[in-house]
Coordinates of C-alpha atoms and ligand atoms in Angstrom, one line a residue:
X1 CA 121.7 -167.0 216.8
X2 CA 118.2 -166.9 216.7
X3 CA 118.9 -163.1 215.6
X4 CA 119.9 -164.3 212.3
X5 CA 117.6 -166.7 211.3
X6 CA 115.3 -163.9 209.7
X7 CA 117.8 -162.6 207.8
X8 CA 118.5 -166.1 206.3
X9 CA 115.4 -166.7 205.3
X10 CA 115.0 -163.7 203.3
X11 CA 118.4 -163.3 202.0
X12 CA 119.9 -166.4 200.1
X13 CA 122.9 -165.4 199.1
X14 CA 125.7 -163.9 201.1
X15 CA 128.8 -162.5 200.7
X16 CA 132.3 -163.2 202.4
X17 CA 135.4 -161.6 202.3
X18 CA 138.2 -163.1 200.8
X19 CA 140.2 -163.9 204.0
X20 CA 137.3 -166.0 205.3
X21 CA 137.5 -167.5 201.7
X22 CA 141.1 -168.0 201.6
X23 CA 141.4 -170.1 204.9
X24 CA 137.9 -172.0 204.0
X25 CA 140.6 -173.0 200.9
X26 CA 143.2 -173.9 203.2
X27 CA 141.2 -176.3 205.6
X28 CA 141.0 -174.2 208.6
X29 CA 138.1 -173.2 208.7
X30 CA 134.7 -174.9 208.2
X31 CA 132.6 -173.1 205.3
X32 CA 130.0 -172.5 207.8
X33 CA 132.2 -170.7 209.9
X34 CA 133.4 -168.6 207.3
X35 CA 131.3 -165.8 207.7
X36 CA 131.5 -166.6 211.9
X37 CA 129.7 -163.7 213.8
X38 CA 126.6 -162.9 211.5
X39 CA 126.1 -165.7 209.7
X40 CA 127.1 -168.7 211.1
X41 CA 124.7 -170.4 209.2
X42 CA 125.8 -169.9 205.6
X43 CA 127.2 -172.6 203.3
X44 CA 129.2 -172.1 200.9
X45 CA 128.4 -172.8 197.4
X46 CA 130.8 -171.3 194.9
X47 CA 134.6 -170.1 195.6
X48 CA 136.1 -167.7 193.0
X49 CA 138.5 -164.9 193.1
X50 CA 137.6 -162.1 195.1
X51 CA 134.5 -162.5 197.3
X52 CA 133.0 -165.5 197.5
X53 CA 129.2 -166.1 197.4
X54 CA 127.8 -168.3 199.9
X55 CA 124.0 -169.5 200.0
X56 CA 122.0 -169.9 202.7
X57 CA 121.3 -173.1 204.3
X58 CA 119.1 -174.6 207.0
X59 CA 120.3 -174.7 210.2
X60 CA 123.2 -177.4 210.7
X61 CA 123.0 -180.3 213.5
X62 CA 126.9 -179.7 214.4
X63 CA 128.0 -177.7 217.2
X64 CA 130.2 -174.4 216.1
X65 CA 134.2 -175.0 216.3
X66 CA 134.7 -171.2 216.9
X67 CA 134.3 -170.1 220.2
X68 CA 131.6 -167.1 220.5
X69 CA 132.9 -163.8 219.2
X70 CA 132.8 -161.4 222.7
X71 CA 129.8 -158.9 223.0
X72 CA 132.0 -155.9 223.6
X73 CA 134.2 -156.7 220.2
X74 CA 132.0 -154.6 217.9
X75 CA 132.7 -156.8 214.7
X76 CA 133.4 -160.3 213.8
X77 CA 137.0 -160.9 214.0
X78 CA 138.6 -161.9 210.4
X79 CA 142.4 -161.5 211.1
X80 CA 144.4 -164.6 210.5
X81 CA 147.9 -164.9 211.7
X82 CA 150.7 -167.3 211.7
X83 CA 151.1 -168.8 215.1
X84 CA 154.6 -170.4 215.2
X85 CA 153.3 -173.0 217.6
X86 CA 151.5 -174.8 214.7
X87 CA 153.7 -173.3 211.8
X88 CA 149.8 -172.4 209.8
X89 CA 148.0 -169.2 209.4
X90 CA 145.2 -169.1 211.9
X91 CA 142.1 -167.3 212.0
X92 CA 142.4 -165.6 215.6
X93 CA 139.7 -165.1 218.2
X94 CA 140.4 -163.5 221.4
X95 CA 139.9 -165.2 225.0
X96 CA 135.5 -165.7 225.3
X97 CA 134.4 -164.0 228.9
X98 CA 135.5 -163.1 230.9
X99 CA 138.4 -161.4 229.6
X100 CA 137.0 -158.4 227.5
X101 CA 140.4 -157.5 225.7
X102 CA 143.5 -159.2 223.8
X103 CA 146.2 -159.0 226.2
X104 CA 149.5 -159.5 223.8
X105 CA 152.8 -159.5 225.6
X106 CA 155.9 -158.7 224.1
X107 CA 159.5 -159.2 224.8
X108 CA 160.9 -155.7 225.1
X109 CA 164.7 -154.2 224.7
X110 CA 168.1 -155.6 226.9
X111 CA 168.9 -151.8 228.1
X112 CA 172.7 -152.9 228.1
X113 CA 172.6 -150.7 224.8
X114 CA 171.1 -148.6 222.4
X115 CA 168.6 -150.9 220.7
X116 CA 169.8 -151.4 217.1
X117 CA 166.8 -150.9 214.2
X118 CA 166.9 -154.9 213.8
X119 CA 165.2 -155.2 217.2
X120 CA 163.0 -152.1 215.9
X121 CA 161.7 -154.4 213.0
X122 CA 160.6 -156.4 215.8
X123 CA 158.9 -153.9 217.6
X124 CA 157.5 -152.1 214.6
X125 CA 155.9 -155.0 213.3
X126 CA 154.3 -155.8 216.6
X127 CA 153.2 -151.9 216.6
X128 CA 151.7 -152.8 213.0
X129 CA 150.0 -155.4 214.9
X130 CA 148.5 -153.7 217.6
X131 CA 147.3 -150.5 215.4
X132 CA 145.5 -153.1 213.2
X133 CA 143.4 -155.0 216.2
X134 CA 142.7 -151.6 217.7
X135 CA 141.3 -150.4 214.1
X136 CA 139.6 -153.5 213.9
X137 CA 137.8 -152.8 217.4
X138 CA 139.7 -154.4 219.6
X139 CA 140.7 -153.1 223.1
X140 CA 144.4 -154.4 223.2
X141 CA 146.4 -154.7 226.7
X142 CA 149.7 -154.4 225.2
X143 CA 153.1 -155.5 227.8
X144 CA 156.4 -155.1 226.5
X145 CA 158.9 -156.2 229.6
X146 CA 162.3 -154.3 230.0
X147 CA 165.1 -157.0 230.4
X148 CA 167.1 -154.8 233.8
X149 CA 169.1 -157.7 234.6
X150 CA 170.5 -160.1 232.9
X151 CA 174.2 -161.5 231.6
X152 CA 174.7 -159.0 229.4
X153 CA 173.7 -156.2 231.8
X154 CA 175.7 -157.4 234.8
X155 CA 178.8 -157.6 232.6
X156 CA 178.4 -154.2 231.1
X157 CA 177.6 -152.5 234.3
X158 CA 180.7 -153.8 236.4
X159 CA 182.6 -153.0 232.9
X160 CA 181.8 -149.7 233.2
X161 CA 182.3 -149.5 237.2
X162 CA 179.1 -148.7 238.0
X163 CA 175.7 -150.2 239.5
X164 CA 173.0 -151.9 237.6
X165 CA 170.4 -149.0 238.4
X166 CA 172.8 -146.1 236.8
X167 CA 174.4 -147.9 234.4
X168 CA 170.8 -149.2 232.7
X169 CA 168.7 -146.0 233.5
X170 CA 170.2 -143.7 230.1
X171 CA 169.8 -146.7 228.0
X172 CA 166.2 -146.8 229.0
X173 CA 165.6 -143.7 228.0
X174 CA 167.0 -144.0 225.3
X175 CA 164.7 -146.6 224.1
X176 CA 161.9 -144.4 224.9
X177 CA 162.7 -141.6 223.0
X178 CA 163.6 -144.3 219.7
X179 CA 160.4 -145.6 220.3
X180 CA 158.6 -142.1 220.7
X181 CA 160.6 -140.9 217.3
X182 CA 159.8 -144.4 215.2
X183 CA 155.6 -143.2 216.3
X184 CA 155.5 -146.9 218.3
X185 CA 152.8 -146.5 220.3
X186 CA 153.5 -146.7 224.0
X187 CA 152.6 -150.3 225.9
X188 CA 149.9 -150.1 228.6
X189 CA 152.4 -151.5 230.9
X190 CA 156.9 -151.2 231.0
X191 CA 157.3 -153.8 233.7
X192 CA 161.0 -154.2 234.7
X193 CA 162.4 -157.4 235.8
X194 CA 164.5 -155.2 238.8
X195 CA 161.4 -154.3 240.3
X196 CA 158.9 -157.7 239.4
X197 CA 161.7 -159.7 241.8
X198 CA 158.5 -161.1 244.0
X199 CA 156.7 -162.7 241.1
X200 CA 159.9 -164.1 239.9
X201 CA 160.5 -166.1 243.6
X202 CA 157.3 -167.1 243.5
X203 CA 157.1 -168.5 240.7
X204 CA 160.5 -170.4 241.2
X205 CA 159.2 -171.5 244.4
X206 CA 155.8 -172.7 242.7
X207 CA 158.0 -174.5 240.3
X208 CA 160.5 -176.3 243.0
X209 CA 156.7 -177.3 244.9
X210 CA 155.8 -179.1 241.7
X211 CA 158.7 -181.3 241.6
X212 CA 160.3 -179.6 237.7
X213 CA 163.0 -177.5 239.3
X214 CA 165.7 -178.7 241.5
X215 CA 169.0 -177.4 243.1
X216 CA 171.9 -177.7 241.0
X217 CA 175.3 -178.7 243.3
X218 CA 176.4 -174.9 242.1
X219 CA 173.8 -173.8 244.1
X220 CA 172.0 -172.0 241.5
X221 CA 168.1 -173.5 240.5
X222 CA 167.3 -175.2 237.3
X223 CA 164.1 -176.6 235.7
X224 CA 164.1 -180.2 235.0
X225 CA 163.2 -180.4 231.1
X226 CA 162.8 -184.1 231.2
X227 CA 159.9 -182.9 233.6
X228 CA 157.6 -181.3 231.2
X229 CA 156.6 -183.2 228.9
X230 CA 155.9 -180.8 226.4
X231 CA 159.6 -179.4 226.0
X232 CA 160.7 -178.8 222.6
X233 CA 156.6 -178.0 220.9
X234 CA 157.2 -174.4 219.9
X235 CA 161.0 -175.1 218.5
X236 CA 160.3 -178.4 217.3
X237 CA 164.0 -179.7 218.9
X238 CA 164.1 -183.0 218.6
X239 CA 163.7 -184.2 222.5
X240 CA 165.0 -187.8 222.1
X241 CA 168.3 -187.0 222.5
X242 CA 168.0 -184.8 225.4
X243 CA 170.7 -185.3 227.9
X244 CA 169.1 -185.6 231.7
X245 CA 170.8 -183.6 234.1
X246 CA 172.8 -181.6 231.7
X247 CA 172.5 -178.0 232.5
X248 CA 173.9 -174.3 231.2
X249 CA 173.7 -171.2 233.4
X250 CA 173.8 -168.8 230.6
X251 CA 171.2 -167.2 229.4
X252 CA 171.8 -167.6 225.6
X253 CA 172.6 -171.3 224.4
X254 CA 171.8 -173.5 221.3
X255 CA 168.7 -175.2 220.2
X256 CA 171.0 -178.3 219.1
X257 CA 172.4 -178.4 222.4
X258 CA 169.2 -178.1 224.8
X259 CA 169.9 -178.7 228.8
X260 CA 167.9 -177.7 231.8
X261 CA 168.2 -174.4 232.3
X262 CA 169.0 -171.4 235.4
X263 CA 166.0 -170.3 236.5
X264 CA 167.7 -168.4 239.6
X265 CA 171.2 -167.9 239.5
X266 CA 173.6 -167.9 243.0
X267 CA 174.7 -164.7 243.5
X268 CA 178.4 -164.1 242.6
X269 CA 180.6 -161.4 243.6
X270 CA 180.1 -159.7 240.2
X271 CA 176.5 -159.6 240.9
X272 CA 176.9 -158.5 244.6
X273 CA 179.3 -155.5 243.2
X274 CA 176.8 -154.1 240.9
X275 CA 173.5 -154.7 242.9
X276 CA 172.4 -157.4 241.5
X277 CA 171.7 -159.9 244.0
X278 CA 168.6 -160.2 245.9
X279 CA 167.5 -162.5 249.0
X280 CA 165.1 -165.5 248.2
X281 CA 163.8 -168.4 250.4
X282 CA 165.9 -170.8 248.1
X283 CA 169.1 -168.3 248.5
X284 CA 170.7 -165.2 247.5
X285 CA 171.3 -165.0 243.5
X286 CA 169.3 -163.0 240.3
X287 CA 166.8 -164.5 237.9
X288 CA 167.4 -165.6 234.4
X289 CA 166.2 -164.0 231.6
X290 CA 163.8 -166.3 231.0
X291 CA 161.9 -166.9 233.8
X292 CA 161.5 -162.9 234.0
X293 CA 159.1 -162.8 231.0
X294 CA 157.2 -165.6 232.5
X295 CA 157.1 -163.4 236.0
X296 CA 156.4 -160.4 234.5
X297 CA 153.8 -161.4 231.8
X298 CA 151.8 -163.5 234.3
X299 CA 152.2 -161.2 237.1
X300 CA 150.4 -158.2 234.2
X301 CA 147.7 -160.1 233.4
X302 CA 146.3 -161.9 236.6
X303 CA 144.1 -163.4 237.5
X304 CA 144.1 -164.8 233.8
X305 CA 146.8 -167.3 233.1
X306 CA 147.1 -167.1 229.3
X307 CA 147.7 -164.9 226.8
X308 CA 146.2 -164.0 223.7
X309 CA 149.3 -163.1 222.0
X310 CA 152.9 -163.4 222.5
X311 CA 155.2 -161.8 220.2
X312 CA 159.2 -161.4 219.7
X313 CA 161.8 -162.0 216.5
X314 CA 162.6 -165.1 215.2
X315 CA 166.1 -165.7 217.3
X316 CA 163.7 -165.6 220.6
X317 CA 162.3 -168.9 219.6
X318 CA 164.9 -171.2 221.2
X319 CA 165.7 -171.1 223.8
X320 CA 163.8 -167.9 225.5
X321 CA 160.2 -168.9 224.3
X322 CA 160.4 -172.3 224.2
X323 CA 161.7 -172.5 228.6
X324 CA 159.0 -169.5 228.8
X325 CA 156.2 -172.1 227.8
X326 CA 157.8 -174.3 230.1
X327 CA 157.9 -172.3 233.2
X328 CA 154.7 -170.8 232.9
X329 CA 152.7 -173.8 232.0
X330 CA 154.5 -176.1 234.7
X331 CA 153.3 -173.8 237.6
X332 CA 149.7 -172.5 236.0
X333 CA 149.0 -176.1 234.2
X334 CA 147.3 -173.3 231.6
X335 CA 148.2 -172.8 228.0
X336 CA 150.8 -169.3 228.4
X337 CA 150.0 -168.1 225.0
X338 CA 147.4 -169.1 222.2
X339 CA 149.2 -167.5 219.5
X340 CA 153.1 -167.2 219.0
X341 CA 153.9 -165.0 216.4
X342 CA 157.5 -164.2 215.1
X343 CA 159.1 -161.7 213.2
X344 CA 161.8 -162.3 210.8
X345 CA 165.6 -160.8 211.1
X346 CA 166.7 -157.4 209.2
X347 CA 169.6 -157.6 207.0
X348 CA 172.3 -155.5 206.4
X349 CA 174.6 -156.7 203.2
X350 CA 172.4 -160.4 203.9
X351 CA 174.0 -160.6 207.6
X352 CA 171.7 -161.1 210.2
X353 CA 171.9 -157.3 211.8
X354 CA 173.4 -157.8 215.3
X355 CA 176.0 -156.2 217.4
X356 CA 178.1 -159.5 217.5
X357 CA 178.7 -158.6 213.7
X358 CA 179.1 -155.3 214.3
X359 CA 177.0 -153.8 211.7
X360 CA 174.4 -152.3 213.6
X361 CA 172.8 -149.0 212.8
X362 CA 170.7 -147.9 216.0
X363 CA 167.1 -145.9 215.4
X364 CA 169.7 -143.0 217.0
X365 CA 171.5 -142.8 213.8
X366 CA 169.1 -142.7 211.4
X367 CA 168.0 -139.9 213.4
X368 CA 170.8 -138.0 213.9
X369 CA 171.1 -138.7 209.8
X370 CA 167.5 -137.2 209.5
X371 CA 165.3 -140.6 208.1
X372 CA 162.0 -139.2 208.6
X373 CA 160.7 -142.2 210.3
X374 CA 157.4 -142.1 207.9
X375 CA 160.3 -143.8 205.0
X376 CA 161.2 -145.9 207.4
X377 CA 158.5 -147.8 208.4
X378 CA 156.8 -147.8 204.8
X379 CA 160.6 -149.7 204.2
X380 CA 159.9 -152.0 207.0
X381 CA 155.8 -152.1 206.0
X382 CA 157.3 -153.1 202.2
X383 CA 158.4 -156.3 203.4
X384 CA 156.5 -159.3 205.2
X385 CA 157.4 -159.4 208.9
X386 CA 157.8 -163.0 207.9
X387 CA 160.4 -162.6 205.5
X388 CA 163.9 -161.3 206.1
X389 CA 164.3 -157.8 205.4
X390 CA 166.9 -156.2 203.2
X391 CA 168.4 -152.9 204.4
X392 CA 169.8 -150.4 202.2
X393 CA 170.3 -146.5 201.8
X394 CA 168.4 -147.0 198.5
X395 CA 165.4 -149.0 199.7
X396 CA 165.5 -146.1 202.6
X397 CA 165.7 -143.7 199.4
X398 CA 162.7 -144.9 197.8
X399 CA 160.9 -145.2 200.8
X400 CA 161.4 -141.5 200.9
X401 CA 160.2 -140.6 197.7
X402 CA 157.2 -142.6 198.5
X403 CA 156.3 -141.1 201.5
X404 CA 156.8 -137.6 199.8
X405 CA 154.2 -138.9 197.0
X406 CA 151.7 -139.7 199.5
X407 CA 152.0 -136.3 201.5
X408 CA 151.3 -134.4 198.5
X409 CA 148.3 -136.5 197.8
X410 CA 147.6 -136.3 201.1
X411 CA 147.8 -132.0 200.8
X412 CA 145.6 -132.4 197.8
X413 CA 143.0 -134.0 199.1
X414 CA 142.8 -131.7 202.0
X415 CA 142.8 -128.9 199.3
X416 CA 139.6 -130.1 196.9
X417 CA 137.8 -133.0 198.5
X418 CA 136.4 -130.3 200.7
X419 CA 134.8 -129.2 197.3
X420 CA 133.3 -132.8 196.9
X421 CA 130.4 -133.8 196.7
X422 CA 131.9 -137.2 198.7
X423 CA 129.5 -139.8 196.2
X424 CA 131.7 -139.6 193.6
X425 CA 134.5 -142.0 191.2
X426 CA 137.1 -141.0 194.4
X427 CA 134.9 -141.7 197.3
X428 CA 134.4 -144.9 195.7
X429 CA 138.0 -145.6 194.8
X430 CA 138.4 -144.7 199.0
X431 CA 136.1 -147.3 200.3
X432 CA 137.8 -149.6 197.6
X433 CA 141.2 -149.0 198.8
X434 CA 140.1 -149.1 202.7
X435 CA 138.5 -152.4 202.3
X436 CA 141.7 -154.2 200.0
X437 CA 143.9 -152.4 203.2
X438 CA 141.9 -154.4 205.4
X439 CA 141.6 -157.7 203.3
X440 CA 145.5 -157.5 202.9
X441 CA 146.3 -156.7 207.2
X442 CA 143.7 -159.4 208.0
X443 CA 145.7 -162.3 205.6
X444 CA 149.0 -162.3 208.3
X445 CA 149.7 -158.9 208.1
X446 CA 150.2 -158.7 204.7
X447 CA 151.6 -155.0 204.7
X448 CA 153.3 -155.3 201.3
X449 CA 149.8 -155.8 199.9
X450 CA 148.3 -153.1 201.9
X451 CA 151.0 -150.8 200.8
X452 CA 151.2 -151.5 196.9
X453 CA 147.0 -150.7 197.7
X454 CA 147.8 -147.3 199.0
X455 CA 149.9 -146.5 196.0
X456 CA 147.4 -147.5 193.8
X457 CA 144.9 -145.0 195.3
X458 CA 147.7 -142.3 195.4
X459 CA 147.6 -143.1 191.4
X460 CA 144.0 -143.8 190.8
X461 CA 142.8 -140.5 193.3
X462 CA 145.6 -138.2 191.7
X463 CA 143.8 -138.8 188.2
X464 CA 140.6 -138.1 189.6
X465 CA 141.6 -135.0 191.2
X466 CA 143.0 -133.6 188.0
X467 CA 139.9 -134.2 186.4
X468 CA 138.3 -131.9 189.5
X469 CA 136.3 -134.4 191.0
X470 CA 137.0 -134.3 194.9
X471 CA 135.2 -136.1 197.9
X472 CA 135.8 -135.8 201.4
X473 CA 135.2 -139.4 202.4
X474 CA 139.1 -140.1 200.7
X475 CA 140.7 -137.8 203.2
X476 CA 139.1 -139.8 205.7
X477 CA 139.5 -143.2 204.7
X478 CA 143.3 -141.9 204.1
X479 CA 143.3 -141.2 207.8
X480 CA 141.9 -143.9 209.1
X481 CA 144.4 -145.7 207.0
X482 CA 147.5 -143.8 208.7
X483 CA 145.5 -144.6 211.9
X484 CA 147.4 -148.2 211.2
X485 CA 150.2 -147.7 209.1
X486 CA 151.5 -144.1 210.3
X487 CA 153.3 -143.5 207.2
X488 CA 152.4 -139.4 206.4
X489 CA 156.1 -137.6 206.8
X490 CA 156.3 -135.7 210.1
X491 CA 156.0 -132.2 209.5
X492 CA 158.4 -129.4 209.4
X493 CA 156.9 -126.1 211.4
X494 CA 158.0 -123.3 210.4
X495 CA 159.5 -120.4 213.3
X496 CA 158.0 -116.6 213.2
X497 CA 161.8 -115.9 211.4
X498 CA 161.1 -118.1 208.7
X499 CA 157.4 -117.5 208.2
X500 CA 158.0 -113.8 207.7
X501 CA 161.0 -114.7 205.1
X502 CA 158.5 -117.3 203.2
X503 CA 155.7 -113.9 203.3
X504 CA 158.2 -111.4 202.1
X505 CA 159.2 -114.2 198.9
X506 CA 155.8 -114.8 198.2
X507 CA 154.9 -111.4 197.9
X508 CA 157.8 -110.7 195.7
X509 CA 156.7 -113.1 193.4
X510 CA 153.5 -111.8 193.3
X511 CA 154.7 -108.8 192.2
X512 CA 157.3 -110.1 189.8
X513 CA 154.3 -112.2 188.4
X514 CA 152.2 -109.0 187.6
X515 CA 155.1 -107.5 186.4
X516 CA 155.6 -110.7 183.8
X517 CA 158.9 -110.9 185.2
X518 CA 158.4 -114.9 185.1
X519 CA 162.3 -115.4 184.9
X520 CA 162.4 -113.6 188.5
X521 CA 159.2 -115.7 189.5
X522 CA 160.6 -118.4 188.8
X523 CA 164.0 -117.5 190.6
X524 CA 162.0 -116.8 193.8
X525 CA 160.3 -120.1 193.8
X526 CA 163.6 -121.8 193.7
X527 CA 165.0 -119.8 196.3
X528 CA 161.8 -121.2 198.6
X529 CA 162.1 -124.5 197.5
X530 CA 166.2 -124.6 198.5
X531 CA 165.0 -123.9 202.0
X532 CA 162.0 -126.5 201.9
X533 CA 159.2 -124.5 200.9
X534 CA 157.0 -125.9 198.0
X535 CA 154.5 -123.6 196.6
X536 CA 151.2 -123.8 195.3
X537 CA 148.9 -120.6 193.2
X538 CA 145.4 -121.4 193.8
X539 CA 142.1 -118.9 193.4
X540 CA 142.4 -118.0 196.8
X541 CA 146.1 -116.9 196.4
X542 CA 149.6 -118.7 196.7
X543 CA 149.7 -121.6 199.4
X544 CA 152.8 -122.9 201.0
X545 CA 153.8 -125.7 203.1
X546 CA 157.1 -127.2 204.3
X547 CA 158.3 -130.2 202.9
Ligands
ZN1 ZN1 160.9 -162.4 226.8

């Protein structure tokens, strides 16, 4: 604090982003805080569009609300986010000491399938997520669970006549490879409820100590929601009608029809036939789904009890996050996760995407169809992960072009900012665009805004370039861009068979350009651009690339 004071004294006025502006605006945050980090001591005088100016004033008598920003975090945090469990925008602030990273769990793929690009929405939104705290300077512990066992697995695996193990093991590599192929980067940790059985009993056993989970006369084990008292906070469910003693085995149910709910299920021969039972002090049966997130996530990130961040789509809300909360805070008597956040569905036609309606596209598809997965997550990026998402081949189309747009920019800059000078119109139009990037991720992800920024520097540094100006701080400020957004198409290599077929039509043009034969110059071009080859005639000679 005392650090500061100096720079106070001299320094009246001070500037604060917009973000810290924005949620002054909305009530969340004191002025004084607004600026939290540095200048915890500002007040601020005048809002306005843009940044607002703050003035320096003496010390105040009040405590800070914000807790102290970790030493290890090399900036002041200003990401806000919308944490379900209040339904506001948030500014965030990871665990103080000692945890020295944001641990964020999130709920990962049912293998009992290929996962369909509706639960990639999910999971590219919490990749968006993750880039953007690691840019920001955050070391992020990232857990995404794989759901081994559950209803839907059991009945899929004796459907298919074989064991759990087998019948799961190609769909989870499937979902590595869709993950690999869509650029998510990997979680620090794949934990699968099969082999996390040992926290799971534990924690059931925990639960049956404290008195909120009881034997049901089916044998199976049940959590008492009458028990905890805070049932029913992240859904909002209305808990005065809740019927005591009602209870549902199945994993899925509905939020108007809450009961207690299977926390370990008896085993039954369909279980036994596909290995799916397992022996426990309170008898033989399988978890529910629920109670393996709340195993796994607390078993990942011991001996801390809460997490930063939990994430999942909308539909996980009731009832998977809500008996999470309960089963993790009845045992620990911790908070399980500070902020909830929740992506929106993806629609197809405006039906929620699901298998039940059987219009599901998997990332497999699109693959097999060739989406370069750069269109597609500028498609997903050009919608807010809090609104529902449109699907269609000509959103995927556009998303293509613009992804082609950028590459070529991308190629240009490569080509002349190595000729800048780097202090020039398009260095400043980079640090411009970086900073409205940022502004835009930090206000709840707002990637539509961070996108329509990216195409306005695509416009703005293509002008500059043809007026020969060049600068190599855009390239990098491009990169560090991608670094978050990953939105560059994947490049085409070219074999030794194809590079010596692009040579011999270069130098054919060449000669046919010497030659003024332009009407066979231009033929050859065409020819290379039919197999994906754009050309370019520079100084230096005739550059190609694949597009
Ligand atoms: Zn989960």
């Amino acid at each position: 604090m005392s650090a500061t004071a100096p720079f106070l004294n001299t320094a009246p006025l001070l500037i604060v982003t917009d973000v810290g502006a924005r949620l002054v605006r909305r009530g969340l945050l004191e002025p004084a805080d607004a600026a939290a980090g540095g200048w915890l001591r500002a007040r601020a005088l005048v809002f306005r569009r843009g940044p607002v100016v703050c003035e320096a004033a003496p010390a105040p008598a009040r405590a800070l609300t914000l807790p102290p920003v970790h030493p290890t975090f090399p900036a002041p945090m200003t990401l806000a986010l919308h944490n379900t469990l209040t339904r506001r925008v948030e500014p965030f602030q990871p665990l103080p000491l000692p945890h020295a990273r944001v641990t964020m769990y999130t709920c990962g793929p049912t293998v009992w399938n290929y996962a369909h690009i509706g639960n990639f929405r999910t999971f590219l939104f919490e990749d968006l997520l993750r880039r953007f705290l690691e840019y920001s300077g955050y070391q992020v512990f990232h857990i995404m669970n794989l759901t081994d066992v559950d209803d839907r697995t059991i009945k899929a695996a004796a459907a298919a006549g074989q064991r759990l193990d087998e019948y799961t093991a190609p769909f989870i590599r499937a979902f590595y490879e869709d993950r690999d192929y869509l650029r998510i980067r990997p979680a620090h940790a794949y934990p699968r409820a099969t082999q996390s059985i040992p926290a799971m009993v534990r924690l059931v056993e925990r639960l049956l100590e404290r008195g909120v989970a009881y034997r049901g006369d089916d044998g199976s084990i049940y959590f008492a929601i009458a028990k905890f008292p805070g049932y029913g906070r992240l859904s909002r469910l209305d808990t005065r009608e809740l019927k005591i003693g009602a209870r549902v085995a199945s994993d899925e149910y509905a939020k108007d029809d809450p009961r207690d709910f299977a926390l370990w299920k008896k085993a039954e021969p369909i279980d036994e036939q596909v290995g799916a039972a397992w022996d426990a002090p309170f008898g033989r049966g399988r978890p529910g789904w629920h109670l393996e997130c709340s195993a796994m996530s607390l078993e990942a990130i011991r001996p801390a009890q809460t997490l930063d961040i939990h994430a999942g789509g909308v539909d996980l809300i009731f009832p998977h996050h809500e008996d999470e909360i309960a089963q993790s805070e009845a045992a620990t008597g911790r908070p399980f996760a500070r902020f909830w956040v929740h992506g929106e569905f993806l629609n197809v036609r405006g039906t929620k995407m699901s298998k039940r309606f059987g219009n599901f596209l998997t990332a497999r598809d699109l693959r097999e169809q060739g989406v370069d997965a750069a269109a597609l997550r500028l498609l997903f990026w050009q919608t807010h992960y809090r609104q529902p998402l449109d699907f269609s081949d000509e959103a995927l189309d556009a998303a293509t072009e613009g992804v082609r747009r950028l590459s070529e920019f991308r190629d240009r800059l490569s080509g002349d900012g190595r000729r800048g000078t780097g202090d020039g119109r398009l260095a400043e139009l980079a640090a411009r665009f970086e900073a409205d990037v940022r502004t835009a991720l930090d206000d709840d992800l707002n990637a539509p805004r961070a996108c329509a920024a990216l195409f306005e520097f695509v416009r703005a540094g293509n002008r500059e370039l043809d007026r020969g100006t060049g600068s190599g701080a855009a390239r990098e400020a491009l990169d560090r861009v991608m670094g978050v957004l990953d939105v560059l198409p994947t490049r085409r290599t070219a074999d030794a068979e194809l590079e010596r077929w692009i040579e011999a039509r270069i130098a054919a043009r060449d000669k046919a350009r010497k030659a003024k034969d332009f009407k066979e110059a231009d033929r050859l071009r065409a020819e290379l651009r039919a197999r994906g080859v754009e050309i370019e005639d520079t100084p230096a000679g005739t550059k190609w690339r694949l597009t």
